[in-house]
Every structure is written in C-alpha cells, then in structure tokens.
Amino acid sequence: MPLLIVKSPRKMQTLSDSLRSDGKIIGLVPTMGSLHGGHLKLVEIALRKADIVVVSIFVNPAQFGPNEDFRKYPRSLKKDCLKLGAVGANVVFNPSMSAIYPEGFDTYIDPGRTGEILEGARRPGHFRGVATICAKLFNIVKPHFAVFGQKDGQQLAVIRKIARELDFDLEIVKAPIVRTEGGVAMSSRHAYLSASDLKKAEVIKQSLDLAASLIKKGARNAGAIEKQMRSLILSVPDVKIDYISFNRWDDLKELIRLSGEVMISVVVVIAGVRLLDNKIIKI
Ligand code: PAF
C-alpha cells in the first residue's frame, strides 16, 4: 500500500474503524515531524508489530511555552513523507491546526505531579499539552499500540500514566534510545551543534554508564553516585549540568536510596543547547 496522507480526523477515524473491522493491527507513532533516524527507528519497531503503521505529524502548540518559539519549529512534510515511504509506513496523519484545536477548544488533560517535576518544572504546562494531544491522537487513530522513545523518558512515563489512569485501550510501547556512533542520544537539536560540541556530548552517556557500573558494584546512595557523575561531566570544557535525577521508573518519585526500577536522567547544556538522556536500571 503506497503512503496515504490523511488530513481529516473524521476520515482517519473512519479508516481506522474499517481497518479494525478487517482485523488489522494498527500501530501509531506520534511525531511533530522533522524526522530523523530516531523517529524512523520507532516506525521500524511499529512495523514489526502492526499490519498498518500510522505516523502522526502535528506540531502541537499546546506543549510549547511562551518563550519557546512554536512558529520557528522546523517543518518539512515533503521530506518526512519521502522518508516514511522509504521505510514502509502506511499512513501519515497530518491534521490542520483548526481540525485539532477548533475555535473555543478548552479541554485539557492534566497529568498531575508526574508532569510537574524535572522537565515539567522547567517547562510549565508542557506535559499537559503532550497529554492532551496524545489523548486526542489515541481517540482519532484508534491504535492497538503507540510507540514512544525512551529518550524522552518523562514523556513516556506521563503517557503510560494517562493511558492507565484514563483507561485508554491500547499498549504503550517503549522504544530503546537511538544513539550516534559516539553514544549521544539522537535528537533534532543536534542540528544546532558543531562536530566538536557533539563530541563533548559523548560524556552524557559515559556518565550514565559510570552510574550503572557503580550500581553494579553495590552503590545505592543517589547523592554519592551523582557526585561522581558530575565530576566526570564537568571535566569536559563548556559542558554545563542542568540536572541529574534518580526517579522510580513507575511513577517518577524521586529517590535518595536506589531500589527497584530506577530512571537516571541527565540534562546538560552545550553551546546553549539542552541535551537529555537517561538510563533505566533494574536493581
Ligand atoms: O515527542 C514528540 O515529538 C511530541 O511530544 C509528541 C509525542 C508527538 C506529542 O506532540
């Protein structure tokens, strides 16, 4: 089936209804476009599990803060469709702004504390916007499962939470982080970095590996592990740490003593660009 582009939410729902009644498994990969290798990996994962893979492309204003320029967010629908056709995606759902947020739209999903900490504390309202658009996409595309990258670990935790607490009838699939050869988690923000900045960013993954090896040797005190991670990161010139955090993966509760399934998050700033990475470790 050649790549089909659907603009109207109603047409998407009708298409999904008929695919479901034909017994087809629908997988959704939600994106804001400007697709890179990391996104295409999510599509590949979806293709392994689904009969039909729908990729949504919608730059969602509700998740941008007043100081984050929504209008400047890169848009490249034609290029994105070429990439998606080449990897074998089936449908692109690319609605207009007014189809998603018609005049007077006023219903939002608040994911609670999980959306207020870490990235949520730095970007107030961001996860309310993410939760709202994802809920709408789930209702429009009616997928059996949706794939989200572990790279945005808190986003994944928020989506899992709303799916569980609001009884969305779909599976949330966690896709592994895709990395450059040097180990930097793939991000659209790499476009703003020079080759030498990208080289410096390799220390992020090295700090996560250091944490993993300390935990393997028996370390459980978050503060002590963080201290060693900080000194490794700060040994690289021009790398600033925004935060390092240890959270229970299930509900993102902050941990002082590590046990169970733990997400270690690192956010650094290099040349003015914030770079996020994380590792989930079972203890
Ligand atoms: O990760 C993203 O690109 C966005 O936050 C998402 C999940 C597509 C919602 O707009």
Tab-separated table of C-alpha atoms and ligand atoms in Angstrom:
chain	number	residue	atom	x	y	z
A	1	MET	CA	0.000	0.000	0.000
A	2	PRO	CA	1.531	3.378	-1.031
A	3	LEU	CA	1.854	6.007	1.706
A	4	LEU	CA	-1.574	7.548	2.322
A	5	ILE	CA	-1.839	11.093	3.694
A	6	VAL	CA	-4.933	11.744	5.805
A	7	LYS	CA	-5.716	15.276	6.972
A	8	SER	CA	-9.178	14.996	8.475
A	9	PRO	CA	-9.667	13.474	11.959
A	10	ARG	CA	-13.083	12.129	10.905
A	11	LYS	CA	-11.586	10.407	7.811
A	12	MET	CA	-8.822	8.957	9.989
A	13	GLN	CA	-11.397	7.551	12.423
A	14	THR	CA	-13.416	6.028	9.557
A	15	LEU	CA	-10.260	4.484	8.063
A	16	SER	CA	-9.227	3.061	11.447
A	17	ASP	CA	-12.739	1.664	12.040
A	18	SER	CA	-12.650	-0.179	8.733
A	19	LEU	CA	-9.079	-1.450	9.302
A	20	ARG	CA	-10.090	-2.698	12.752
A	21	SER	CA	-13.183	-4.423	11.406
A	22	ASP	CA	-10.924	-6.179	8.850
A	23	GLY	CA	-8.908	-7.466	11.828
A	24	LYS	CA	-5.844	-5.302	11.136
A	25	ILE	CA	-3.497	-4.314	13.953
A	26	ILE	CA	-2.866	-0.546	13.925
A	27	GLY	CA	0.343	0.930	15.363
A	28	LEU	CA	0.746	4.678	15.954
A	29	VAL	CA	3.992	6.665	16.015
A	30	PRO	CA	3.195	10.212	17.194
A	31	THR	CA	5.671	12.859	15.969
A	32	MET	CA	5.988	16.574	15.351
A	33	GLY	CA	7.764	15.924	12.025
A	34	SER	CA	11.355	16.881	11.041
A	35	LEU	CA	12.031	13.199	11.207
A	36	HIS	CA	15.497	11.816	11.977
A	37	GLY	CA	16.925	8.328	12.408
A	38	GLY	CA	15.465	8.073	15.921
A	39	HIS	CA	11.903	8.554	14.613
A	40	LEU	CA	12.457	6.081	11.772
A	41	LYS	CA	13.589	3.516	14.332
A	42	LEU	CA	10.233	3.969	16.129
A	43	VAL	CA	8.481	3.325	12.796
A	44	GLU	CA	10.578	0.176	12.248
A	45	ILE	CA	9.588	-1.091	15.700
A	46	ALA	CA	5.922	-0.375	14.950
A	47	LEU	CA	6.151	-2.157	11.569
A	48	ARG	CA	7.313	-5.345	13.317
A	49	LYS	CA	4.146	-5.455	15.442
A	50	ALA	CA	1.470	-3.892	13.213
A	51	ASP	CA	-0.338	-4.524	9.927
A	52	ILE	CA	-0.784	-0.783	9.440
A	53	VAL	CA	1.548	1.890	10.826
A	54	VAL	CA	0.159	5.409	11.164
A	55	VAL	CA	2.665	8.211	11.761
A	56	SER	CA	1.099	11.427	13.005
A	57	ILE	CA	2.832	14.677	12.103
A	58	PHE	CA	1.492	17.641	14.029
A	59	VAL	CA	3.438	20.470	15.645
A	60	ASN	CA	1.439	20.818	18.825
A	61	PRO	CA	1.215	24.430	20.095
A	62	ALA	CA	-0.224	23.277	23.446
A	63	GLN	CA	3.141	21.844	24.522
A	64	PHE	CA	5.192	24.976	23.756
A	65	GLY	CA	5.806	27.555	26.486
A	66	PRO	CA	5.514	31.304	25.873
A	67	ASN	CA	9.312	31.555	25.498
A	68	GLU	CA	9.603	28.553	23.170
A	69	ASP	CA	9.064	29.594	19.577
A	70	PHE	CA	6.341	27.375	18.201
A	71	ARG	CA	6.366	29.209	14.867
A	72	LYS	CA	10.103	28.568	14.360
A	73	TYR	CA	9.815	24.802	14.957
A	74	PRO	CA	11.175	23.167	11.755
A	75	ARG	CA	8.550	21.784	9.376
A	76	SER	CA	9.419	19.501	6.441
A	77	LEU	CA	6.329	17.494	5.485
A	78	LYS	CA	7.503	16.546	1.965
A	79	LYS	CA	10.895	15.274	3.143
A	80	ASP	CA	9.244	13.483	6.066
A	81	CYS	CA	6.810	11.698	3.739
A	82	LEU	CA	9.678	10.572	1.482
A	83	LYS	CA	11.498	9.118	4.498
A	84	LEU	CA	8.336	7.421	5.774
A	85	GLY	CA	7.528	5.964	2.341
A	86	ALA	CA	11.074	4.569	2.143
A	87	VAL	CA	10.829	2.745	5.486
A	88	GLY	CA	7.377	1.335	4.673
A	89	ALA	CA	4.999	3.360	6.904
A	90	ASN	CA	1.413	3.148	5.639
A	91	VAL	CA	-0.430	6.301	6.698
A	92	VAL	CA	0.606	9.849	7.605
A	93	PHE	CA	-1.980	11.621	9.737
A	94	ASN	CA	-1.297	15.326	9.256
A	95	PRO	CA	-4.229	17.365	10.546
A	96	SER	CA	-4.588	21.145	10.333
A	97	MET	CA	-4.434	23.281	13.458
A	98	SER	CA	-8.166	24.083	13.322
A	99	ALA	CA	-9.058	20.390	12.965
A	100	ILE	CA	-7.262	19.615	16.245
A	101	TYR	CA	-7.889	22.831	18.177
A	102	PRO	CA	-11.078	24.376	16.784
A	103	GLU	CA	-12.126	27.857	17.904
A	104	GLY	CA	-13.085	27.730	21.591
A	105	PHE	CA	-11.205	24.471	22.364
A	106	ASP	CA	-10.866	24.337	26.135
A	107	THR	CA	-10.459	20.739	27.330
A	108	TYR	CA	-7.038	19.634	28.579
A	109	ILE	CA	-5.589	16.635	30.388
A	110	ASP	CA	-3.515	17.388	33.473
A	111	PRO	CA	-1.095	14.502	34.200
A	112	GLY	CA	-0.536	15.685	37.809
A	113	ARG	CA	2.776	15.565	39.684
A	114	THR	CA	4.447	13.297	37.089
A	115	GLY	CA	4.196	16.203	34.663
A	116	GLU	CA	5.281	18.914	37.084
A	117	ILE	CA	8.763	17.690	38.068
A	118	LEU	CA	12.028	17.503	36.053
A	119	GLU	CA	11.274	18.814	32.529
A	120	GLY	CA	7.810	19.871	33.695
A	121	ALA	CA	9.332	22.200	36.306
A	122	ARG	CA	11.388	23.890	33.591
A	123	ARG	CA	8.581	23.899	31.022
A	124	PRO	CA	5.331	24.531	32.935
A	125	GLY	CA	2.301	23.215	31.060
A	126	HIS	CA	4.418	21.191	28.611
A	127	PHE	CA	3.150	17.769	29.691
A	128	ARG	CA	-0.452	18.989	29.886
A	129	GLY	CA	-0.071	19.813	26.182
A	130	VAL	CA	1.607	16.472	25.415
A	131	ALA	CA	-1.028	14.509	27.358
A	132	THR	CA	-3.868	16.345	25.608
A	133	ILE	CA	-2.575	15.839	22.065
A	134	CYS	CA	-1.741	12.176	22.719
A	135	ALA	CA	-5.235	11.535	24.126
A	136	LYS	CA	-6.720	13.144	21.023
A	137	LEU	CA	-4.454	11.093	18.722
A	138	PHE	CA	-5.420	7.878	20.531
A	139	ASN	CA	-9.116	8.700	20.020
A	140	ILE	CA	-8.639	9.667	16.371
A	141	VAL	CA	-6.229	6.950	15.176
A	142	LYS	CA	-7.641	4.229	17.464
A	143	PRO	CA	-4.339	2.313	17.505
A	144	HIS	CA	-3.794	-1.036	19.214
A	145	PHE	CA	-0.442	0.311	20.371
A	146	ALA	CA	1.590	3.529	20.246
A	147	VAL	CA	5.377	3.728	20.239
A	148	PHE	CA	7.323	6.351	22.232
A	149	GLY	CA	11.094	6.654	22.559
A	150	GLN	CA	12.753	6.123	25.930
A	151	LYS	CA	14.897	9.177	25.108
A	152	ASP	CA	12.043	11.383	26.372
A	153	GLY	CA	11.685	9.222	29.458
A	154	GLN	CA	9.399	11.562	31.387
A	155	GLN	CA	7.099	11.956	28.367
A	156	LEU	CA	6.854	8.174	28.159
A	157	ALA	CA	6.056	7.977	31.896
A	158	VAL	CA	3.346	10.646	31.527
A	159	ILE	CA	1.740	8.868	28.551
A	160	ARG	CA	1.805	5.498	30.318
A	161	LYS	CA	0.156	7.135	33.314
A	162	ILE	CA	-2.672	8.796	31.381
A	163	ALA	CA	-3.266	5.623	29.360
A	164	ARG	CA	-3.504	3.611	32.598
A	165	GLU	CA	-5.500	6.113	34.653
A	166	LEU	CA	-7.917	7.145	31.879
A	167	ASP	CA	-8.394	3.545	30.614
A	168	PHE	CA	-7.179	4.058	27.062
A	169	ASP	CA	-7.479	0.690	25.381
A	170	LEU	CA	-4.008	0.476	23.862
A	171	GLU	CA	-0.472	-0.664	24.648
A	172	ILE	CA	2.254	1.938	25.167
A	173	VAL	CA	5.477	0.585	23.682
A	174	LYS	CA	8.836	1.832	24.966
A	175	ALA	CA	11.456	2.038	22.189
A	176	PRO	CA	15.176	1.978	23.063
A	177	ILE	CA	17.241	5.162	22.726
A	178	VAL	CA	18.903	5.511	19.324
A	179	ARG	CA	22.459	6.846	19.579
A	180	THR	CA	25.164	8.301	17.352
A	181	GLU	CA	28.349	6.251	16.968
A	182	GLY	CA	29.806	8.208	19.890
A	183	GLY	CA	26.811	7.322	22.052
A	184	VAL	CA	24.915	10.638	22.019
A	185	ALA	CA	21.131	10.158	22.192
A	186	MET	CA	19.715	11.162	18.776
A	187	SER	CA	17.844	14.487	18.811
A	188	SER	CA	16.652	17.114	16.318
A	189	ARG	CA	18.683	19.551	18.438
A	190	HIS	CA	21.962	18.094	17.082
A	191	ALA	CA	21.358	20.370	14.086
A	192	TYR	CA	22.359	23.300	16.354
A	193	LEU	CA	25.664	21.684	17.475
A	194	SER	CA	29.123	21.725	15.858
A	195	ALA	CA	31.063	18.466	15.448
A	196	SER	CA	33.200	19.358	18.466
A	197	ASP	CA	30.101	20.116	20.601
A	198	LEU	CA	28.678	16.734	19.623
A	199	LYS	CA	31.951	15.111	20.662
A	200	LYS	CA	31.697	16.827	24.073
A	201	ALA	CA	28.149	15.498	24.435
A	202	GLU	CA	29.523	11.931	24.484
A	203	VAL	CA	30.248	12.477	28.181
A	204	ILE	CA	26.493	12.291	28.923
A	205	LYS	CA	26.231	8.603	28.068
A	206	GLN	CA	29.626	7.987	29.732
A	207	SER	CA	28.220	9.450	32.968
A	208	LEU	CA	25.178	7.160	32.756
A	209	ASP	CA	27.463	4.172	32.148
A	210	LEU	CA	29.532	5.237	35.162
A	211	ALA	CA	26.365	5.307	37.305
A	212	ALA	CA	25.401	1.850	36.040
A	213	SER	CA	28.807	0.419	36.899
A	214	LEU	CA	28.764	1.984	40.394
A	215	ILE	CA	25.284	0.500	40.982
A	216	LYS	CA	26.512	-2.863	39.739
A	217	LYS	CA	29.289	-2.686	42.328
A	218	GLY	CA	26.688	-2.080	45.043
A	219	ALA	CA	26.320	1.725	45.264
A	220	ARG	CA	22.788	2.736	46.337
A	221	ASN	CA	23.194	6.315	47.540
A	222	ALA	CA	21.916	8.648	44.789
A	223	GLY	CA	23.886	11.654	46.091
A	224	ALA	CA	27.207	9.789	46.064
A	225	ILE	CA	26.625	8.440	42.539
A	226	GLU	CA	25.561	11.889	41.326
A	227	LYS	CA	28.783	13.406	42.723
A	228	GLN	CA	30.923	11.087	40.594
A	229	MET	CA	28.751	11.680	37.507
A	230	ARG	CA	29.043	15.457	37.994
A	231	SER	CA	32.806	15.389	38.260
A	232	LEU	CA	33.084	13.305	35.069
A	233	ILE	CA	30.730	15.611	33.126
A	234	LEU	CA	32.366	18.803	34.373
A	235	SER	CA	35.805	17.507	33.332
A	236	VAL	CA	34.725	18.305	29.752
A	237	PRO	CA	35.094	22.030	28.973
A	238	ASP	CA	31.968	24.106	28.201
A	239	VAL	CA	29.504	21.446	29.386
A	240	LYS	CA	27.014	22.703	31.981
A	241	ILE	CA	24.777	20.426	34.009
A	242	ASP	CA	21.102	21.371	34.215
A	243	TYR	CA	20.178	18.397	36.395
A	244	ILE	CA	20.872	14.791	37.283
A	245	SER	CA	17.971	12.944	38.843
A	246	PHE	CA	17.168	9.476	40.157
A	247	ASN	CA	13.477	8.536	39.939
A	248	ARG	CA	11.407	5.426	40.418
A	249	TRP	CA	10.502	4.451	36.837
A	250	ASP	CA	6.946	3.509	37.721
A	251	ASP	CA	5.768	6.935	38.972
A	252	LEU	CA	8.884	9.144	38.811
A	253	LYS	CA	9.071	9.533	42.584
A	254	GLU	CA	12.492	11.000	43.398
A	255	LEU	CA	14.848	8.506	45.060
A	256	ILE	CA	17.596	9.098	47.591
A	257	ARG	CA	18.317	5.407	48.131
A	258	LEU	CA	18.104	3.347	44.962
A	259	SER	CA	15.980	0.208	44.656
A	260	GLY	CA	13.598	-1.376	42.135
A	261	GLU	CA	13.429	0.044	38.619
A	262	VAL	CA	15.213	3.391	38.515
A	263	MET	CA	15.404	6.023	35.776
A	264	ILE	CA	18.607	8.070	35.925
A	265	SER	CA	18.154	11.297	33.962
A	266	VAL	CA	20.888	13.665	32.861
A	267	VAL	CA	20.291	17.024	31.209
A	268	VAL	CA	23.278	19.123	30.137
A	269	VAL	CA	23.656	22.345	28.186
A	270	ILE	CA	26.287	22.599	25.460
A	271	ALA	CA	26.588	25.760	23.344
A	272	GLY	CA	23.178	26.853	24.632
A	273	VAL	CA	21.523	23.578	23.561
A	274	ARG	CA	19.829	21.386	26.201
A	275	LEU	CA	20.549	17.694	25.701
A	276	LEU	CA	18.542	14.980	27.507
A	277	ASP	CA	19.484	11.381	28.141
A	278	ASN	CA	18.561	8.653	30.596
A	279	LYS	CA	19.092	5.070	31.591
A	280	ILE	CA	16.583	2.733	33.232
A	281	ILE	CA	18.208	0.218	35.569
A	282	LYS	CA	16.651	-2.696	37.456
A	283	ILE	CA	18.261	-3.130	40.876
B	1	PAF	O1	7.774	13.612	21.239
B	1	PAF	C1	7.144	14.347	20.445
B	1	PAF	O2	7.535	14.567	19.285
B	1	PAF	C2	5.861	15.025	20.916
B	1	PAF	O3	5.958	15.403	22.255
B	1	PAF	C3	4.602	14.164	20.681
B	1	PAF	C4	4.627	12.882	21.484
B	1	PAF	C5	4.489	13.839	19.202
B	1	PAF	C6	3.364	14.949	21.082
B	1	PAF	O4	3.229	16.114	20.346
